[in-house]
Short mmCIF file of C-alpha atoms in Angstrom, two decimals:
data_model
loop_
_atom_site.label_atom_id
_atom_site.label_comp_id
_atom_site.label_asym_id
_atom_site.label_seq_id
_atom_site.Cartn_x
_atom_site.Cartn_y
_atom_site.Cartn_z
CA UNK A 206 10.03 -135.61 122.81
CA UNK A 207 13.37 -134.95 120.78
CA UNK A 208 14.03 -131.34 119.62
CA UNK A 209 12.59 -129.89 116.99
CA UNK A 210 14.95 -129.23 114.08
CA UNK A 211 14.50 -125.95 111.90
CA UNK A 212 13.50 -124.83 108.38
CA UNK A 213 16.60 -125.12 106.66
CA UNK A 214 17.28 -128.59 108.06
CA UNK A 215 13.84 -129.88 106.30
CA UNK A 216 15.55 -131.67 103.54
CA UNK A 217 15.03 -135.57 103.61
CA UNK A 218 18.17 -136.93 104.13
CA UNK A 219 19.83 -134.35 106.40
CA UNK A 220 16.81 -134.78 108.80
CA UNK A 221 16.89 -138.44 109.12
CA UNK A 222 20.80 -138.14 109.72
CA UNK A 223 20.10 -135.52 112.34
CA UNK A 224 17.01 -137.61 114.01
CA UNK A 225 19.61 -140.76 113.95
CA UNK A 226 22.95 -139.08 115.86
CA UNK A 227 20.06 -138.56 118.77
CA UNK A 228 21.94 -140.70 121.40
CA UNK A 229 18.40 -142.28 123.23
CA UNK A 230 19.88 -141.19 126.83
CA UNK A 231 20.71 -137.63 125.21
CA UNK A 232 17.14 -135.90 127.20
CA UNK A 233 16.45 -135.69 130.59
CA UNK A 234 13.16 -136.95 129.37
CA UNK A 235 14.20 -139.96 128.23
CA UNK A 236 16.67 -140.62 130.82
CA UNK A 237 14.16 -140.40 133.49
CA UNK A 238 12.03 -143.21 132.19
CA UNK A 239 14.92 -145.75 133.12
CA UNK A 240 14.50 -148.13 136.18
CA UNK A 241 15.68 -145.73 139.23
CA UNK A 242 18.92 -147.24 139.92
CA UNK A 243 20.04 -146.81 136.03
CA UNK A 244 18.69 -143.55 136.06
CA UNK A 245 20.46 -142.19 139.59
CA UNK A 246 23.54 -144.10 137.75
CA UNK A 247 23.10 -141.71 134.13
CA UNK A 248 22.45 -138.58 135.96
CA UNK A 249 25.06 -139.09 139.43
CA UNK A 250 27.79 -141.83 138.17
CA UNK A 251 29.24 -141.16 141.27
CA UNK A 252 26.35 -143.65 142.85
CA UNK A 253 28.25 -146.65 141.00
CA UNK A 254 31.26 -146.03 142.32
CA UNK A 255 29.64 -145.51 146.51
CA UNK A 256 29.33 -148.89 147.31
CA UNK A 257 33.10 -149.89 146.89
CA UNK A 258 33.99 -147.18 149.55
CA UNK A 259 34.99 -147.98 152.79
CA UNK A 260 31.58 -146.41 155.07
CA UNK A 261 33.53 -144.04 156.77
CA UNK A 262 34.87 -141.96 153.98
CA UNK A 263 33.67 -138.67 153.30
CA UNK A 264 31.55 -138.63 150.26
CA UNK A 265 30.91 -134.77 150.43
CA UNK A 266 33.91 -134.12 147.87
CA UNK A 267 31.81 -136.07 145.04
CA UNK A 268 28.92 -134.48 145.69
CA UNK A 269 29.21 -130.66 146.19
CA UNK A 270 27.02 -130.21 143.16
CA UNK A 271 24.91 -132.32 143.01
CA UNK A 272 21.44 -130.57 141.86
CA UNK A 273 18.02 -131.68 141.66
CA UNK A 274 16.34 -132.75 138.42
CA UNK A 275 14.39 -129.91 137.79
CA UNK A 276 17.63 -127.62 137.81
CA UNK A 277 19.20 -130.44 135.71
CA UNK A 278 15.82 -129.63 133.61
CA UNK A 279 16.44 -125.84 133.11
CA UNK A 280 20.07 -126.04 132.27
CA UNK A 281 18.64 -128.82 129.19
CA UNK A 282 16.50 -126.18 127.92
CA UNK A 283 19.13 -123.96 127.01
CA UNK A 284 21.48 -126.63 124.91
CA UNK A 285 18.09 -127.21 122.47
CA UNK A 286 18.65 -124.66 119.77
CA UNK A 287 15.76 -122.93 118.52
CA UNK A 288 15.52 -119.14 116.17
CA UNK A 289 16.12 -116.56 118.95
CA UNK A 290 18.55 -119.42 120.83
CA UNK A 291 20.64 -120.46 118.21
CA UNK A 292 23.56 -122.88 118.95
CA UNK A 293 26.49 -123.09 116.44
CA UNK A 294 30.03 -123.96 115.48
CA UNK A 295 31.22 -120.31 114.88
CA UNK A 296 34.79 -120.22 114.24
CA UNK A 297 38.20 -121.94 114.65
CA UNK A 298 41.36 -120.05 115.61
CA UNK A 299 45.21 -120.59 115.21
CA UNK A 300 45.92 -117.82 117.47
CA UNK A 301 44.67 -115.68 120.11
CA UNK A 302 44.85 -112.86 117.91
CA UNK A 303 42.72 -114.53 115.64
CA UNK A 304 40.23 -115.59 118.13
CA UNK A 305 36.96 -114.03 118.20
CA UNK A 306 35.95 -110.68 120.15
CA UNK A 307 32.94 -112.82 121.92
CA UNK A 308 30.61 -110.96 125.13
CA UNK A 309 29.19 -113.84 126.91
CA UNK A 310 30.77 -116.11 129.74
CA UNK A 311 32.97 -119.00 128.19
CA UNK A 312 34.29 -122.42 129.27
CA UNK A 313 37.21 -124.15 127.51
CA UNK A 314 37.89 -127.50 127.24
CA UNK A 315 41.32 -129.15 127.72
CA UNK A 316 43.03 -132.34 128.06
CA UNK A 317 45.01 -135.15 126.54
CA UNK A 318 44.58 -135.52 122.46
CA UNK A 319 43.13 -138.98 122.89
CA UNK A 320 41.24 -138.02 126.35
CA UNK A 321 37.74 -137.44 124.43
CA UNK A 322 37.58 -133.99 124.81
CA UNK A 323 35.54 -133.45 121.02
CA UNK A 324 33.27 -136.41 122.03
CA UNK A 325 32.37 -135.13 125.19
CA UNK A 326 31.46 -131.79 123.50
CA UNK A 327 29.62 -133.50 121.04
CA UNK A 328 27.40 -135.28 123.60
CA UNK A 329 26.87 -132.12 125.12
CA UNK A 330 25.19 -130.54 121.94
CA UNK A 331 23.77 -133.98 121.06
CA UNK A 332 20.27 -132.02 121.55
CA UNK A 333 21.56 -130.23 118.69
CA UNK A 334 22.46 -132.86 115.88
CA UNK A 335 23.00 -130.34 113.53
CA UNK A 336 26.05 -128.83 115.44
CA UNK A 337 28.90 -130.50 113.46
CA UNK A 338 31.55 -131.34 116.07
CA UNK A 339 34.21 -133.48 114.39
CA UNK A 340 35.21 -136.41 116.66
CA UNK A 341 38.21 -138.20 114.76
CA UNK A 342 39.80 -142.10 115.62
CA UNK A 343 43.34 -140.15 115.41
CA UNK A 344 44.91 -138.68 118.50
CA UNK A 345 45.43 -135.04 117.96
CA UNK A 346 42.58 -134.86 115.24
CA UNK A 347 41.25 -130.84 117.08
CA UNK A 348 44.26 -128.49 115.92
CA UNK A 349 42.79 -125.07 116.40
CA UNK A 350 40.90 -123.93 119.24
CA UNK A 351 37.27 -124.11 118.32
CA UNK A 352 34.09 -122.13 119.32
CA UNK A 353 30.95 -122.78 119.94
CA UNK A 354 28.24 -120.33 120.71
CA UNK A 355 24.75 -121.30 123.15
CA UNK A 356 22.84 -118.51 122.17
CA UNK A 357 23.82 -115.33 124.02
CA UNK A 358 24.39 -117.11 127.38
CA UNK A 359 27.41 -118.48 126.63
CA UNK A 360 30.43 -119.73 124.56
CA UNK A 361 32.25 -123.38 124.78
CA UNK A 362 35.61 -123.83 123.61
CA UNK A 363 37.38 -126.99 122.23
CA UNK A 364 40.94 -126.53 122.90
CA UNK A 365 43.99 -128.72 120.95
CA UNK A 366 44.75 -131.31 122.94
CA UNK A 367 48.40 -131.88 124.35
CA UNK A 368 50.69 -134.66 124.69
CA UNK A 369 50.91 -137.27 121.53
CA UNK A 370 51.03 -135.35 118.26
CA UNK A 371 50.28 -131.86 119.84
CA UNK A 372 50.46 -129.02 117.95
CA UNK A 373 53.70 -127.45 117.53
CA UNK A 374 52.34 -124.39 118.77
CA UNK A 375 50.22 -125.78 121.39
CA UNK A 376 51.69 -123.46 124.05
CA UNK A 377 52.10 -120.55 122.37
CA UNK A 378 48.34 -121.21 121.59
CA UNK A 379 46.78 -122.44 124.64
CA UNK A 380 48.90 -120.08 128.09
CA UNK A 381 47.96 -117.00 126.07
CA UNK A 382 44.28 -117.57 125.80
CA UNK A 383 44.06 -118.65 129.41
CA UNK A 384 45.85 -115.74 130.84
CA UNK A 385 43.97 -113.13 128.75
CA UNK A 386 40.69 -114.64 127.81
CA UNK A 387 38.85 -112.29 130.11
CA UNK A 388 35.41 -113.67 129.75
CA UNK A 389 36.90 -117.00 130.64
CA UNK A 390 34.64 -118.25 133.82
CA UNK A 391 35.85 -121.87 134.01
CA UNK A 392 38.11 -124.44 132.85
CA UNK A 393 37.73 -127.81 132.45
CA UNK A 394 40.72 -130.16 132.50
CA UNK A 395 39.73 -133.80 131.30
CA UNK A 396 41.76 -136.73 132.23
CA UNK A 397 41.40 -140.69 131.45
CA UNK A 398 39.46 -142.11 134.44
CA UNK A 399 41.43 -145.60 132.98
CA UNK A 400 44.39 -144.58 132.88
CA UNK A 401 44.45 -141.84 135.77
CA UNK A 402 46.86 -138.72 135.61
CA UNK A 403 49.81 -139.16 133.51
CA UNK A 404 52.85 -136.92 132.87
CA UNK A 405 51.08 -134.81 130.56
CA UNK A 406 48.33 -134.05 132.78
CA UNK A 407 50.51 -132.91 135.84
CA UNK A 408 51.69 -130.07 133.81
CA UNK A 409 48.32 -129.03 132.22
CA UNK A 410 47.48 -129.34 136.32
CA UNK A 411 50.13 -126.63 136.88
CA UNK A 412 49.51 -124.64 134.36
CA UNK A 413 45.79 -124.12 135.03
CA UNK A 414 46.80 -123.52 139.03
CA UNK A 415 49.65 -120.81 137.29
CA UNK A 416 46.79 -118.58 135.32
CA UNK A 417 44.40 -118.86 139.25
CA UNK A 418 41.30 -119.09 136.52
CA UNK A 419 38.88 -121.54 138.23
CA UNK A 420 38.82 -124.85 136.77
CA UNK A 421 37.57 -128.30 136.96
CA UNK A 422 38.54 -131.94 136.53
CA UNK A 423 36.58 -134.10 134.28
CA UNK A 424 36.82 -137.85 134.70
CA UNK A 425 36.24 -139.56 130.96
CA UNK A 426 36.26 -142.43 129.82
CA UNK A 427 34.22 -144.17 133.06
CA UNK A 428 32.68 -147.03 131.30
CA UNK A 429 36.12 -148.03 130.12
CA UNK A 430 37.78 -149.56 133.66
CA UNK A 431 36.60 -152.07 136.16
CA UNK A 432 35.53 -150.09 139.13
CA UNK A 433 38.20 -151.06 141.32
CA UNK A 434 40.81 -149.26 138.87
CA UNK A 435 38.17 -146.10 138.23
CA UNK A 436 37.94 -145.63 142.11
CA UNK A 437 41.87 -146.24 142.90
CA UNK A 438 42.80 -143.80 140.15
CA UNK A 439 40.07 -141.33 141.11
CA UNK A 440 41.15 -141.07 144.60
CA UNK A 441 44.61 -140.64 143.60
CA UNK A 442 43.30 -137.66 141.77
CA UNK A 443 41.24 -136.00 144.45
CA UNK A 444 44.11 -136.62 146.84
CA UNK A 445 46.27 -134.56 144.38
CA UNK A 446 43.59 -132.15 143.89
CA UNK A 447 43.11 -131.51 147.94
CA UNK A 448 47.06 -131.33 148.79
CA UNK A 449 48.23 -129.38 145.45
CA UNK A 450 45.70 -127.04 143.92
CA UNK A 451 44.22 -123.73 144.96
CA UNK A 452 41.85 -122.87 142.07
CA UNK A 453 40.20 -126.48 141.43
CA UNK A 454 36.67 -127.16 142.11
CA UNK A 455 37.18 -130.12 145.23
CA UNK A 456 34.48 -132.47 143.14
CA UNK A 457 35.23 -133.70 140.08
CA UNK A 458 32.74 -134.86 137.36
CA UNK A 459 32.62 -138.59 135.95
CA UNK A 460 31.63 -138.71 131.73
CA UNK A 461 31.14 -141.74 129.88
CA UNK A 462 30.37 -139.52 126.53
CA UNK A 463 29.11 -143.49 125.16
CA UNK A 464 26.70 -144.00 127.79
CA UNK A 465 25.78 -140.69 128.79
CA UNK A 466 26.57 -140.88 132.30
CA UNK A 467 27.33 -137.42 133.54
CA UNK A 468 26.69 -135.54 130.83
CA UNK A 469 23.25 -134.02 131.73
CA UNK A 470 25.27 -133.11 135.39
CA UNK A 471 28.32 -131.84 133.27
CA UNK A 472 25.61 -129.40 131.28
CA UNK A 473 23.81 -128.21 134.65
CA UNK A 474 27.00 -127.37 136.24
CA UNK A 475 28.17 -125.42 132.61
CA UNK A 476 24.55 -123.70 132.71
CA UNK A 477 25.68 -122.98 136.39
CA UNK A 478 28.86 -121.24 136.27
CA UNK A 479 28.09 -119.26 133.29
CA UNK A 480 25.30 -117.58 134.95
CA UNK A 481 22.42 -118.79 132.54
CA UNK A 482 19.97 -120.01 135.08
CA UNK A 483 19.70 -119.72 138.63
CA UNK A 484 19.99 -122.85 141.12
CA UNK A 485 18.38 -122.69 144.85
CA UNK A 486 20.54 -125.78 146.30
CA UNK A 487 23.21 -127.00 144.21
CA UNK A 488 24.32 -129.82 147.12
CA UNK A 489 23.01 -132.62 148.20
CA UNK A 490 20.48 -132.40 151.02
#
């Protein structure tokens, strides 16, 4: 069953809009109702990508977390928004001076301007329809850093993205909030599984290892590449990731924000690292 949208939502139109941005792979509910191979392939994209490796690679990398539905069921719960859980945009910022005073644990978002970073967030609070998260055809549409409050368990942040048609202040906007941001518990770094790592990326890479704030790598974008070019850029990735980072989480997490593969993973692992529910094997047995 879809979530349940509140009082002031009750007029006609707004409803029907909200009932119709419900992607139909957006619940765990629904998603579990798929034939078991599609379903292993929404919830663990990894498992498309396992039969083009060679049999004696290590897979452990790709599947340090790798949780079982019914943590995958408590992280949902806490990205539907109900009265004492509300979930809203609260405020953009320019500046780090100008960004809020928030309490709870909070994850940023970074990457590329045309990398998908606002529809990835958007599929993440696509419980939530009436979250408005602006995803825009033009590179560089997200200027301001943007927040978004779960409740009191945590915070997500949609960052500007760098590279073509940054913001002139990008920098001076971005380094200060990740060396300061004390509440900060993770970053996440997203890069163009069809495309790979480009220029841009490599110094977003050394910036994140510079401010030694844990972060991960998100892989977006999967549905976009054959998966010969997915896994070839991929390993070139994780390669980079084992020989030239300290702070990086080893795994990183495949998104196709279209098709929903990853995304209810992506939310557990959020729900994870902030603290907001507690996971008794996060690996795969």
């Amino acid at each position: 069953m879809f979530c349940k949208l509140h009082p002031w939502l009750q007029a006609g139109s707004v409803l029907r809009a909200a009932r119709q941005s419900i992607h139909k792979l957006a619940s765990l509910q629904k998603a579990t109702t798929l034939p078991p191979k599609e379903m292993q392939a929404v919830l663990y994209p990894f498992s498309q990508l396992d039969p083009y490796l060679d049999r004696s690679m290590d897979r452990t990398q790709f599947q340090l977390f790798h949780p079982s539905l019914e943590g995958m069921i408590d992280a949902e719960k806490l990205f539907y928004s109900s009265p004492p859980h509300k979930i809203d945009y609260y405020m953009s910022a320019e500046r780090m001076d100008h960004a809020p005073a928030l309490k709870p644990p909070e994850v940023c978002f970074i990457g590329r301007s045309n990398v998908g970073k606002s529809s990835l967030i958007k599929a993440l609070f696509s419980l939530t329809p009436e979250v408005e998260v602006r995803v825009s055809k033009t590179p560089g549409h997200t200027k301001k850093m943007n927040f978004f409050r779960v409740g009191r368990a945590f915070t997500i942040v949609d960052m500007p993205g760098y590279g073509h048609r940054a913001p002139r202040d990008f920098v001076d906007m971005v380094e200060p909030y990740l060396y300061t941001r004390r509440n900060l518990v993770r970053t996440f770094l997203l890069v163009d599984g069809s495309v790979g790592l480009q220029k841009a990326d490599l110094v977003a890479l050394e910036m994140c290892e510079e401010t030694r704030c844990p972060y991960v790598i998100v892989v977006t974008k999967i549905d976009k590449c054959r998966p010969g070019v997915l896994l070839k850029n991929l390993l070139e990735l994780q390669d980079r990731v084992k020989t030239e980072t300290t702070s990086c989480f080893p795994q990183p997490f495949l998104i196709s924000s279209v098709h929903y593969w990853g995304v209810h993973l992506l939310r557990c692992f959020i729900a994870h690292v902030t603290a907001s529910i507690r996971l008794t094997d996060t690996s795969q047995s």
